[in-house]
Coordinates of C-alpha atoms and ligand atoms in Angstrom, one line a residue:
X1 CA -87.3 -85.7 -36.5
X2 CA -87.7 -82.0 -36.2
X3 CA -90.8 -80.4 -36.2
X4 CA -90.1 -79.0 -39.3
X5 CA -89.6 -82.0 -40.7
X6 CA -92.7 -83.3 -39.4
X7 CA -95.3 -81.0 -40.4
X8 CA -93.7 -81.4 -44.2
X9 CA -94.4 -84.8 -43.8
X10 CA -97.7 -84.3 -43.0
X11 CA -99.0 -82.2 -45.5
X12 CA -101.3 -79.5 -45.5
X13 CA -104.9 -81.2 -44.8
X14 CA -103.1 -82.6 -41.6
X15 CA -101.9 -80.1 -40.7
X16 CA -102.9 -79.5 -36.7
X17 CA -102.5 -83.5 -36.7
X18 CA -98.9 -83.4 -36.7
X19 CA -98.7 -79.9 -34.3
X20 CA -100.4 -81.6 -31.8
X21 CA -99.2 -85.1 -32.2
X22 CA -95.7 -83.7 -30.1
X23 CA -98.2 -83.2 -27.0
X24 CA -100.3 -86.1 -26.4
X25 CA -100.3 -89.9 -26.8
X26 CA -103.0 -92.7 -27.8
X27 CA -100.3 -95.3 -25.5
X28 CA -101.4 -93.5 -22.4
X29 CA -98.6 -93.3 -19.6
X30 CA -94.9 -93.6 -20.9
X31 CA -93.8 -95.1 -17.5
X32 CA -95.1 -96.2 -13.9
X33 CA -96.6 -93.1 -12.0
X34 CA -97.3 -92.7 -8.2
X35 CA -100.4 -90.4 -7.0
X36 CA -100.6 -89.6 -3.4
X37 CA -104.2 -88.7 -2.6
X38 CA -106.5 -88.3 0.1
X39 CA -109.7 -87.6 0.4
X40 CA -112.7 -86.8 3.1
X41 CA -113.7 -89.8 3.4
X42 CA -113.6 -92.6 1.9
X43 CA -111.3 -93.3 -1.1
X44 CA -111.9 -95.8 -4.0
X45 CA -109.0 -95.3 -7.1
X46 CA -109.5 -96.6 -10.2
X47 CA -107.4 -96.2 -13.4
X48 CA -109.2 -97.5 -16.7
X49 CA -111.8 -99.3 -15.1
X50 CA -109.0 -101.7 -12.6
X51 CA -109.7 -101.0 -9.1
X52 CA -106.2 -99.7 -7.3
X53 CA -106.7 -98.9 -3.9
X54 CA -108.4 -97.2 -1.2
X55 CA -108.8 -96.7 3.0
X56 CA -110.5 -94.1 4.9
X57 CA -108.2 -91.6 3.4
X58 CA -109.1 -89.5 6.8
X59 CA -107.9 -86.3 5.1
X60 CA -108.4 -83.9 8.5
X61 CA -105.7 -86.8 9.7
X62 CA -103.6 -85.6 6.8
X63 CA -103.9 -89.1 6.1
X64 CA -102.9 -90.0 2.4
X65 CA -102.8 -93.1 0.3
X66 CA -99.8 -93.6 -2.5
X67 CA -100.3 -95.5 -5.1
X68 CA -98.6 -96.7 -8.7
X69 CA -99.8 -96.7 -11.9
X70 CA -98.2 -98.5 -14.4
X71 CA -97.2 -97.7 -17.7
X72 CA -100.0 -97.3 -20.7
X73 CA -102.7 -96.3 -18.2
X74 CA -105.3 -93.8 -19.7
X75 CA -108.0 -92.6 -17.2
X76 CA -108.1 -92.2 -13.6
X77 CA -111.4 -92.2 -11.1
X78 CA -112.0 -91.4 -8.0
X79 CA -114.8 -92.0 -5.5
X80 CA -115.2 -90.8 -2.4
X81 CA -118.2 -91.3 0.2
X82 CA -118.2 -88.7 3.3
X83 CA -118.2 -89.6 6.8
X84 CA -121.2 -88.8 8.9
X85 CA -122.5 -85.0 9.1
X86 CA -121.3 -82.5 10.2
X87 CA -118.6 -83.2 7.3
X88 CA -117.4 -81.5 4.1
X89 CA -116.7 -83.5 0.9
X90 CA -113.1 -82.8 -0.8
X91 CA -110.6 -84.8 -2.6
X92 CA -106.9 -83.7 -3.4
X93 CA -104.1 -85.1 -4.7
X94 CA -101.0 -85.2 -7.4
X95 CA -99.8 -87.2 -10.1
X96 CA -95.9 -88.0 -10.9
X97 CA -96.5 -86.7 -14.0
X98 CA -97.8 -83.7 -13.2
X99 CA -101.5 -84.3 -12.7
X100 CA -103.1 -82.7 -10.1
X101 CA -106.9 -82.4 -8.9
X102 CA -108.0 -78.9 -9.8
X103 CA -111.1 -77.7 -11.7
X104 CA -110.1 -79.6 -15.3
X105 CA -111.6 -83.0 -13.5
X106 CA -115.4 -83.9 -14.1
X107 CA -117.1 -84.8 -10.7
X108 CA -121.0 -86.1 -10.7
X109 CA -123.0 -87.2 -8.0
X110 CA -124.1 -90.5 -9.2
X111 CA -122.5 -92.7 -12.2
X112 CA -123.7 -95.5 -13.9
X113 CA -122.1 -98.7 -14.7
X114 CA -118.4 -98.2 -16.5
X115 CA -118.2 -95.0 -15.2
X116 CA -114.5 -96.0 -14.7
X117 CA -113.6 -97.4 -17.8
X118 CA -111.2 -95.7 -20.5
X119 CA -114.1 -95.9 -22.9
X120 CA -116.8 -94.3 -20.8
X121 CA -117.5 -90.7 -22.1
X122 CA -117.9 -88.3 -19.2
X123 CA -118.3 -85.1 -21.9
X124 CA -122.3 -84.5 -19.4
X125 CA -120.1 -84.7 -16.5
X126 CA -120.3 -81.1 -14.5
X127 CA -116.5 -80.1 -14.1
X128 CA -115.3 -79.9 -10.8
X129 CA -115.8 -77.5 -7.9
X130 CA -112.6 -76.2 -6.4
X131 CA -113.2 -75.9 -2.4
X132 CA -110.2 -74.4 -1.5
X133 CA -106.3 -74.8 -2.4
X134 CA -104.4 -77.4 -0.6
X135 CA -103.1 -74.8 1.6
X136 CA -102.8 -74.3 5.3
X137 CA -105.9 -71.7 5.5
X138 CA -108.1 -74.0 3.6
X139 CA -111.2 -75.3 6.0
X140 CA -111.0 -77.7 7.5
X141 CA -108.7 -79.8 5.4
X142 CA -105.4 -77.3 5.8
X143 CA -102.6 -78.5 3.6
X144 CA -101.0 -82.0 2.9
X145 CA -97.1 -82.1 2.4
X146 CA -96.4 -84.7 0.3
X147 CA -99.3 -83.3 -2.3
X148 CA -98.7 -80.8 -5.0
X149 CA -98.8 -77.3 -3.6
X150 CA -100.8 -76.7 -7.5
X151 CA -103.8 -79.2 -6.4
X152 CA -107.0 -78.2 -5.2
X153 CA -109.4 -79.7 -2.9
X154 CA -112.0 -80.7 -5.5
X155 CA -115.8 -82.1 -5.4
X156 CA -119.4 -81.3 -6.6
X157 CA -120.4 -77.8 -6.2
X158 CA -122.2 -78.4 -2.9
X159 CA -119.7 -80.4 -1.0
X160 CA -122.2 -79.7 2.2
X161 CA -124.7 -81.7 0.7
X162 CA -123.6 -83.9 -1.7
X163 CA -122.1 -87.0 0.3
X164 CA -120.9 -89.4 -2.9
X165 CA -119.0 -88.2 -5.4
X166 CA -117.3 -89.4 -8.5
X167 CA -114.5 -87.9 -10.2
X168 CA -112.3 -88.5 -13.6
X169 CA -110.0 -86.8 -15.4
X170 CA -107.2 -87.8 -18.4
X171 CA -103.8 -89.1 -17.3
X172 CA -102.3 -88.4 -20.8
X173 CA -103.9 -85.9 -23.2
X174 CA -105.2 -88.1 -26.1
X175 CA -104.1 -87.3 -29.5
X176 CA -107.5 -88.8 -30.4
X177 CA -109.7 -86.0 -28.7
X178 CA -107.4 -82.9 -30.2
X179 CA -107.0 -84.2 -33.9
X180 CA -107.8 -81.2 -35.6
X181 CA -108.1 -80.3 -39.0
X182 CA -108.3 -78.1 -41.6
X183 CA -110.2 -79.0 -44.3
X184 CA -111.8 -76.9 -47.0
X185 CA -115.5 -76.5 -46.7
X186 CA -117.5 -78.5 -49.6
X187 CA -118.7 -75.9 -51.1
X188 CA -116.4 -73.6 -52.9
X189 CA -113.7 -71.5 -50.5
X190 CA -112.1 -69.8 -53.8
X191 CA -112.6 -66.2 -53.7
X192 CA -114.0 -66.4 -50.2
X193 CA -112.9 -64.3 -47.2
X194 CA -114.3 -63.0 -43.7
X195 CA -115.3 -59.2 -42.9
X196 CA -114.8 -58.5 -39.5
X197 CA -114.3 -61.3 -36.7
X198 CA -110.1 -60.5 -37.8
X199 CA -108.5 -62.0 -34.4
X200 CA -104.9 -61.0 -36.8
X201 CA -103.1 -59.6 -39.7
X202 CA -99.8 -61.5 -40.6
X203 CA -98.0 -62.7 -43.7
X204 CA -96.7 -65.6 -44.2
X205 CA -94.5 -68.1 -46.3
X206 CA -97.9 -70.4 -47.0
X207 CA -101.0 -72.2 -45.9
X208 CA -99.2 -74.3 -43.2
X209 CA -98.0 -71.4 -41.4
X210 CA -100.9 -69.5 -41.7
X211 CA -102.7 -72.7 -39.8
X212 CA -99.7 -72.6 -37.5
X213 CA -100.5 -69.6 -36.8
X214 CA -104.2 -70.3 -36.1
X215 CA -104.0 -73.8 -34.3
X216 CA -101.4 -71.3 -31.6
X217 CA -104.1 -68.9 -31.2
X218 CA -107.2 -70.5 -29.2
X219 CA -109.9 -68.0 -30.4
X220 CA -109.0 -69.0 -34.3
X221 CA -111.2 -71.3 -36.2
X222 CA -110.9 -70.4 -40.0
X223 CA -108.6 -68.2 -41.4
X224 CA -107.9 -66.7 -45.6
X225 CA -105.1 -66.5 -47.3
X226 CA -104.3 -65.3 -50.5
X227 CA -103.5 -67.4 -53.0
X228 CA -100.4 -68.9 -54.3
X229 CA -100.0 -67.3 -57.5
X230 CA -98.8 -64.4 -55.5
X231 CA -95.3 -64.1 -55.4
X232 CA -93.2 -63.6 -52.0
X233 CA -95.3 -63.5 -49.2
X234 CA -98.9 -63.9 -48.7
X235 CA -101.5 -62.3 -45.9
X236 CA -103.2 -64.8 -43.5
X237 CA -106.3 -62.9 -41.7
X238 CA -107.4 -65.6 -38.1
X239 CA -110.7 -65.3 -37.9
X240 CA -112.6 -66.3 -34.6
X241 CA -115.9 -67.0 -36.3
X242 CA -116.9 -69.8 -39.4
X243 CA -118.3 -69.2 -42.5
X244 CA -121.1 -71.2 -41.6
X245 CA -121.6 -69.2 -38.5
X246 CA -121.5 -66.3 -39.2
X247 CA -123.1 -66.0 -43.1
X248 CA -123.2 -62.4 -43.5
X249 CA -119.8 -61.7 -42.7
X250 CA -118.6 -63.7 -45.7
X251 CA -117.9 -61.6 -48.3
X252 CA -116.4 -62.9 -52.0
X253 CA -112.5 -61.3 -52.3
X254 CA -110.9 -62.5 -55.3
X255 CA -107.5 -64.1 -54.7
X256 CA -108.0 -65.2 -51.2
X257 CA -108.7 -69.0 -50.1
X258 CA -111.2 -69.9 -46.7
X259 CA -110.2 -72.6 -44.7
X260 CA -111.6 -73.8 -41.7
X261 CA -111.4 -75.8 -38.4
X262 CA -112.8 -79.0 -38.9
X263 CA -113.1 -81.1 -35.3
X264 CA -112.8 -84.9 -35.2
X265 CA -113.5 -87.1 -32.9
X266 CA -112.4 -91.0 -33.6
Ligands
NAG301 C1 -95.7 -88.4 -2.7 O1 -95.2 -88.2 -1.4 C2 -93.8 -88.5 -1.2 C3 -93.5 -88.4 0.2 O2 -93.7 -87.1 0.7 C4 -93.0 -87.6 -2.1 O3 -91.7 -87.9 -2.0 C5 -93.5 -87.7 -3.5 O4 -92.8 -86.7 -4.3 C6 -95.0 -87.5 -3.6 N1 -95.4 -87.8 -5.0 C7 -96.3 -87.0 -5.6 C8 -96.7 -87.5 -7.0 O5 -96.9 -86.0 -5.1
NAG302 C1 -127.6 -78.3 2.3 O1 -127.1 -78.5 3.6 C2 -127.5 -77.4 4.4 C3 -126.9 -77.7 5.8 O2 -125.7 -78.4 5.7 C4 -129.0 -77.2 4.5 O3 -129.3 -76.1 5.3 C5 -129.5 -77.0 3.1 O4 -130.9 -77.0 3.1 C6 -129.0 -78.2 2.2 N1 -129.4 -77.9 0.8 C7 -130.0 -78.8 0.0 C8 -130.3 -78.3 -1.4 O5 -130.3 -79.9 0.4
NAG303 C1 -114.3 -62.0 -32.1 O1 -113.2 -61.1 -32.0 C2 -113.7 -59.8 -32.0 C3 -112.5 -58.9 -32.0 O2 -111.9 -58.9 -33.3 C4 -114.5 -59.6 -30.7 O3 -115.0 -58.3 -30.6 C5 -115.7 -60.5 -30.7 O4 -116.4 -60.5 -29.5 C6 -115.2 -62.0 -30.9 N1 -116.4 -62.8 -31.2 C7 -116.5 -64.0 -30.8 C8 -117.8 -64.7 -31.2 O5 -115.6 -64.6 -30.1

């Protein structure tokens, strides 16, 4: 079906729904996946909450552990201890798909129960501390072959101090945490329109493109358009601030609609 197609389908109130739907996935991993990954000290893998392996991944050894994960797999975690002190804390590896450790990953320095599981929300979780690229100048790690040249030796911020850590991160980007919407605001969005905040100026065929055109640009969250009963072609103003935000910027402009970005989680 082409994308075309698709977003007809979908309507206008789904509109993002069906952009987005081409990029992620509620089934998790389409196929098995190997990681190779290492860390300094010791490793403990986990995808969705299944223990998968792990060794003294003696990373300064250039020691790594490969591992697969099969199909529909969601979430992957990682904890590693450090070896005694003097010692740095770092973890690095890459994903078949494409995954790598870099600073996208949530890292915390203690977890509770389920911190492993698919259904555990690690939103509090600080995001991860880059200490270096996995590169031959990085200290005192240097580089590992067989992992991505893109991943990054990753841990808490203070990877002096902090001797546990425990990391997650996504395998597949969930359709489920990017469904977003636009819906019209309760209140009345006739007549409606933003001054200033104007992130661009286009016209367009209709509504859907001018929330293309916003879902592309990641500033936008509401845009105006004016209304239908103009003929031909119609002007679509991306706004990066809401109605509700920003009150005195709404001002009342006869033929235009207000639309906004409406964030779901499920
Ligand atoms: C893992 O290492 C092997 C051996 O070097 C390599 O062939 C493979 O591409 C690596 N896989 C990933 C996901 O980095
Ligand atoms: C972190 O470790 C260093 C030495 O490795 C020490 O000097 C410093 O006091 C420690 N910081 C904290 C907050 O524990
Ligand atoms: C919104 O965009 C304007 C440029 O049009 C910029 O000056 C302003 O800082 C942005 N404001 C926010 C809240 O992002």
């Amino acid at each position: 079906m082409s994308k075309l197609t698709e977003i007809v389908y979908c309507g206008i109130i789904l509109l993002l729904e069906c952009w987005f739907s081409s990029s992620c996935s509620d089934k998790g991993t389409p196929s098995a996946i190997t990681v190779n990954i290492t860390c300094d000290r010791n490793l403990y893998l986990y995808v969705d909450g299944k223990y998968l392996g792990g060794d003294v991944a003696d990373a300064k050894q250039k020691h790594y552990l490969t591992n697969e994960i099969m199909p529909h797999s969601h979430v992957v975690a990682v904890r590693c201890t450090a070896s005694t002190p003097p010692w740095q804390g770092g973890i690095l590896g890459s994903f078949e798909n494409g995954l790598v450790t870099d600073t996208s990953w949530r890292c915390t320095t203690s977890a509770e129960y389920g911190w492993n599981m698919r259904s555990y929300r690690d939103d509090d979780w600080p995001m991860a501390t880059s200490h270096g690229a996995n590169s031959p100048s990085t200290f005192p790690w240097g580089n590992i072959d067989s992992i991505d040249k893109k991943a990054a030796w990753i841990w808490s911020s203070d990877n002096k101090n902090d001797s546990e850590v425990f990391c997650r991160h996504k395998l597949v980007k969930e359709c489920t945490e990017e469904k977003q919407s636009y819906f019209q605001t309760p209140k009345s969005t006739r007549d409606i329109a933003i001054q200033g905040f104007l992130l661009l100026k286009v016209r367009v065929a209709g509504v859907i493109e001018c929330g293309l055109k916003c879902g592309q640009n990641s500033a936008c969250v509401s845009f105006t358009i004016q209304s239908s009963d103009i003929r031909g072609s119609r002007l679509c103003e991306l706004h990066n601030v809401t109605a509700e935000g920003h009150p005195q910027s709404v001002v009342r402009k006869e033929g235009y609609q207000y639309h906004e970005v409406v964030q779901t989680f499920y």
